[in-house]
mmCIF file of C-alpha atoms and ligand atoms in Angstrom:
data_model
loop_
_atom_site.group_PDB
_atom_site.id
_atom_site.type_symbol
_atom_site.label_atom_id
_atom_site.label_comp_id
_atom_site.label_asym_id
_atom_site.label_seq_id
_atom_site.Cartn_x
_atom_site.Cartn_y
_atom_site.Cartn_z
ATOM 1 C CA MET A 1 48.838 53.183 2.347
ATOM 2 C CA PRO A 2 50.306 49.946 1.738
ATOM 3 C CA ARG A 3 51.457 48.195 5.315
ATOM 4 C CA ALA A 4 53.826 45.947 3.472
ATOM 5 C CA TYR A 5 55.463 45.289 0.433
ATOM 6 C CA ILE A 6 57.005 42.236 -1.412
ATOM 7 C CA ILE A 7 59.691 42.453 -3.482
ATOM 8 C CA ILE A 8 59.814 39.932 -6.603
ATOM 9 C CA LEU A 9 63.785 39.069 -7.155
ATOM 10 C CA LEU A 10 65.009 37.251 -9.671
ATOM 11 C CA ASP A 11 67.578 34.924 -10.250
ATOM 12 C CA GLU A 12 68.370 35.488 -13.973
ATOM 13 C CA GLU A 13 70.968 32.565 -14.024
ATOM 14 C CA ILE A 14 68.633 29.684 -13.478
ATOM 15 C CA SER A 15 65.885 30.580 -15.588
ATOM 16 C CA ARG A 16 65.674 31.678 -19.237
ATOM 17 C CA THR A 17 62.154 32.654 -18.755
ATOM 18 C CA PRO A 18 62.061 35.297 -15.408
ATOM 19 C CA ASN A 19 59.852 38.034 -16.314
ATOM 20 C CA HIS A 20 57.510 35.594 -16.855
ATOM 21 C CA ASP A 21 58.331 33.758 -13.796
ATOM 22 C CA ALA A 22 57.861 37.157 -11.945
ATOM 23 C CA GLY A 23 54.624 37.628 -13.400
ATOM 24 C CA ILE A 24 53.023 35.019 -12.577
ATOM 25 C CA ALA A 25 54.566 35.318 -9.219
ATOM 26 C CA ALA A 26 52.865 38.692 -9.086
ATOM 27 C CA MET A 27 49.619 37.167 -9.504
ATOM 28 C CA SER A 28 49.307 34.593 -7.289
ATOM 29 C CA ILE A 29 50.504 36.884 -4.332
ATOM 30 C CA SER A 30 47.523 39.186 -5.339
ATOM 31 C CA MET A 31 44.631 36.251 -5.730
ATOM 32 C CA VAL A 32 46.174 34.891 -2.235
ATOM 33 C CA ALA A 33 46.267 38.310 -0.741
ATOM 34 C CA TYR A 34 42.871 38.830 -2.246
ATOM 35 C CA ASP A 35 41.369 35.496 -0.682
ATOM 36 C CA GLU A 36 42.857 37.017 3.071
ATOM 37 C CA GLY A 37 41.073 39.913 2.384
ATOM 38 C CA LEU A 38 44.253 42.229 1.363
ATOM 39 C CA GLY A 39 44.502 44.698 -1.751
ATOM 40 C CA SER A 40 46.807 44.849 -3.573
ATOM 41 C CA CYS A 41 49.089 46.341 -6.699
ATOM 42 C CA ILE A 42 51.298 45.394 -8.870
ATOM 43 C CA LEU A 43 54.366 47.625 -9.013
ATOM 44 C CA GLY A 44 56.860 47.848 -12.087
ATOM 45 C CA ALA A 45 57.739 51.511 -12.243
ATOM 46 C CA VAL A 46 59.929 51.167 -8.938
ATOM 47 C CA GLU A 47 63.301 52.771 -8.270
ATOM 48 C CA ARG A 48 65.217 49.565 -9.043
ATOM 49 C CA GLU A 49 68.597 51.014 -7.689
ATOM 50 C CA LYS A 50 67.384 52.399 -4.459
ATOM 51 C CA LEU A 51 65.760 49.775 -3.680
ATOM 52 C CA ARG A 52 68.089 47.124 -4.062
ATOM 53 C CA GLU A 53 70.750 49.815 -1.701
ATOM 54 C CA ILE A 54 68.328 49.734 1.247
ATOM 55 C CA LEU A 55 67.709 46.166 1.379
ATOM 56 C CA LYS A 56 70.957 44.986 0.150
ATOM 57 C CA VAL A 57 70.073 43.330 -3.080
ATOM 58 C CA PRO A 58 72.868 41.242 -4.034
ATOM 59 C CA GLU A 59 74.416 41.688 -7.619
ATOM 60 C CA PHE A 60 73.562 38.408 -9.190
ATOM 61 C CA LEU A 61 69.347 38.661 -8.088
ATOM 62 C CA ALA A 62 67.486 41.348 -10.248
ATOM 63 C CA VAL A 63 64.650 43.444 -8.551
ATOM 64 C CA ALA A 64 61.635 42.932 -11.557
ATOM 65 C CA LEU A 65 58.317 43.780 -9.426
ATOM 66 C CA VAL A 66 57.056 44.785 -6.583
ATOM 67 C CA VAL A 67 53.125 43.927 -5.040
ATOM 68 C CA ALA A 68 51.836 46.377 -2.605
ATOM 69 C CA LEU A 69 50.047 44.933 -0.217
ATOM 70 C CA GLY A 70 47.153 46.876 2.302
ATOM 71 C CA TYR A 71 43.799 46.865 3.805
ATOM 72 C CA PRO A 72 41.329 47.754 0.937
ATOM 73 C CA ALA A 73 40.039 51.618 1.702
ATOM 74 C CA GLU A 74 38.469 52.028 -1.065
ATOM 75 C CA ASN A 75 35.354 50.172 -2.796
ATOM 76 C CA PRO A 76 35.544 50.576 -6.195
ATOM 77 C CA VAL A 77 33.237 50.033 -8.937
ATOM 78 C CA VAL A 78 33.960 48.357 -12.468
ATOM 79 C CA GLU A 79 32.254 49.163 -15.319
ATOM 80 C CA PRO A 80 31.876 49.195 -19.249
ATOM 81 C CA VAL A 81 34.503 51.681 -20.959
ATOM 82 C CA LYS A 82 32.606 54.590 -22.721
ATOM 83 C CA ASP A 83 33.829 55.763 -25.718
ATOM 84 C CA GLY A 84 37.481 53.891 -25.588
ATOM 85 C CA ASP A 85 38.282 56.161 -22.384
ATOM 86 C CA ILE A 86 40.277 53.525 -19.649
ATOM 87 C CA LYS A 87 41.185 56.323 -17.037
ATOM 88 C CA TYR A 88 40.025 55.854 -13.749
ATOM 89 C CA TRP A 89 37.310 58.437 -11.924
ATOM 90 C CA LEU A 90 36.359 59.444 -8.461
ATOM 91 C CA ASP A 91 32.803 60.561 -7.903
ATOM 92 C CA GLU A 92 31.098 63.368 -5.714
ATOM 93 C CA ASN A 93 30.511 60.773 -3.302
ATOM 94 C CA GLY A 94 34.167 59.667 -3.273
ATOM 95 C CA VAL A 95 33.495 56.517 -5.213
ATOM 96 C CA LEU A 96 36.213 55.027 -7.726
ATOM 97 C CA HIS A 97 35.037 54.097 -10.612
ATOM 98 C CA VAL A 98 37.545 51.349 -12.603
ATOM 99 C CA PRO A 99 36.255 51.262 -16.555
ATOM 100 C CA LYS A 100 37.120 48.093 -18.199
ATOM 101 C CA ARG A 101 36.434 46.279 -21.623
ATOM 102 C CA ASN A 102 34.322 44.292 -22.695
ATOM 103 C CA LEU A 103 35.489 40.595 -22.602
ATOM 104 C CA LYS A 104 34.123 40.244 -26.534
ATOM 105 C CA ASP A 105 36.137 43.688 -27.573
ATOM 106 C CA ILE A 106 39.844 42.028 -26.628
ATOM 107 C CA VAL A 107 38.998 38.279 -27.662
ATOM 108 C CA ARG A 108 39.857 37.193 -31.013
ATOM 109 C CA TRP A 109 38.809 33.998 -32.750
ATOM 110 C CA ASN A 110 40.367 32.506 -35.815
ATOM 111 C CA GLU A 111 38.544 31.810 -38.798
HETATM 112 C C1 FMN B 1 53.217 44.273 -14.494
HETATM 113 C C2 FMN B 1 52.785 45.244 -14.045
HETATM 114 C C3 FMN B 1 53.396 46.428 -13.316
HETATM 115 C C4 FMN B 1 52.236 47.513 -12.732
HETATM 116 N N1 FMN B 1 53.081 48.195 -12.425
HETATM 117 C C5 FMN B 1 52.560 49.366 -12.013
HETATM 118 C C6 FMN B 1 53.129 51.246 -11.245
HETATM 119 O O1 FMN B 1 54.127 50.984 -11.264
HETATM 120 N N2 FMN B 1 52.188 51.238 -10.535
HETATM 121 C C7 FMN B 1 50.584 51.338 -10.943
HETATM 122 O O2 FMN B 1 50.462 52.275 -9.888
HETATM 123 N N3 FMN B 1 50.457 50.381 -11.332
HETATM 124 C C8 FMN B 1 50.967 49.310 -11.530
HETATM 125 N N4 FMN B 1 50.525 48.329 -12.481
HETATM 126 C C9 FMN B 1 49.149 48.272 -12.625
HETATM 127 C C10 FMN B 1 48.150 47.561 -11.490
HETATM 128 O O3 FMN B 1 49.030 46.565 -10.684
HETATM 129 C C11 FMN B 1 46.617 46.953 -11.645
HETATM 130 O O4 FMN B 1 47.117 45.964 -11.923
HETATM 131 C C12 FMN B 1 45.820 48.107 -11.903
HETATM 132 O O5 FMN B 1 45.900 49.364 -11.281
HETATM 133 C C13 FMN B 1 44.969 47.415 -12.813
HETATM 134 O O6 FMN B 1 43.916 47.436 -11.738
HETATM 135 P P1 FMN B 1 42.313 47.201 -11.338
HETATM 136 O O7 FMN B 1 42.190 47.390 -12.748
HETATM 137 O O8 FMN B 1 42.268 45.686 -10.537
HETATM 138 O O9 FMN B 1 42.294 48.284 -10.330
HETATM 139 C C14 FMN B 1 51.430 47.105 -13.059
HETATM 140 C C15 FMN B 1 50.115 46.181 -13.190
HETATM 141 C C16 FMN B 1 51.392 45.255 -13.925
HETATM 142 C C17 FMN B 1 50.327 43.958 -14.258
#
């Protein structure tokens, strides 16, 4: 259960690349959180209008992303993707397995 949420707001009148900026901010927050021993999850699937109402976000600011923060309760294991399946799974001991594609499978080189 997250202990805190950071809502990243965009003033779209002052940047022409607002979504890039929000992504950079979210990533920076996650990395600093990790360095401080916190877990994080970047959330894009949020109820923006509800958040706006609850937090009284003025109209000129757009709700871009949310970063949930908390003390990690799991020790997930990163492992290579098998048979193209990237779904996370829990084993019988409650360990979360997180399949990741290999770098060589996602990097493309010019001729
Ligand atoms: C822009 C963006 C939006 C995301 N939105 C969600 C979300 O709404 N809900 C969710 O569970 N994960 C969301 N994720 C995925 C998690 O933040 C996280 O990146 C993902 O679980 C991969 O983490 P892991 O591979 O280190 O476990 C989003 C990621 C990004 C980059």
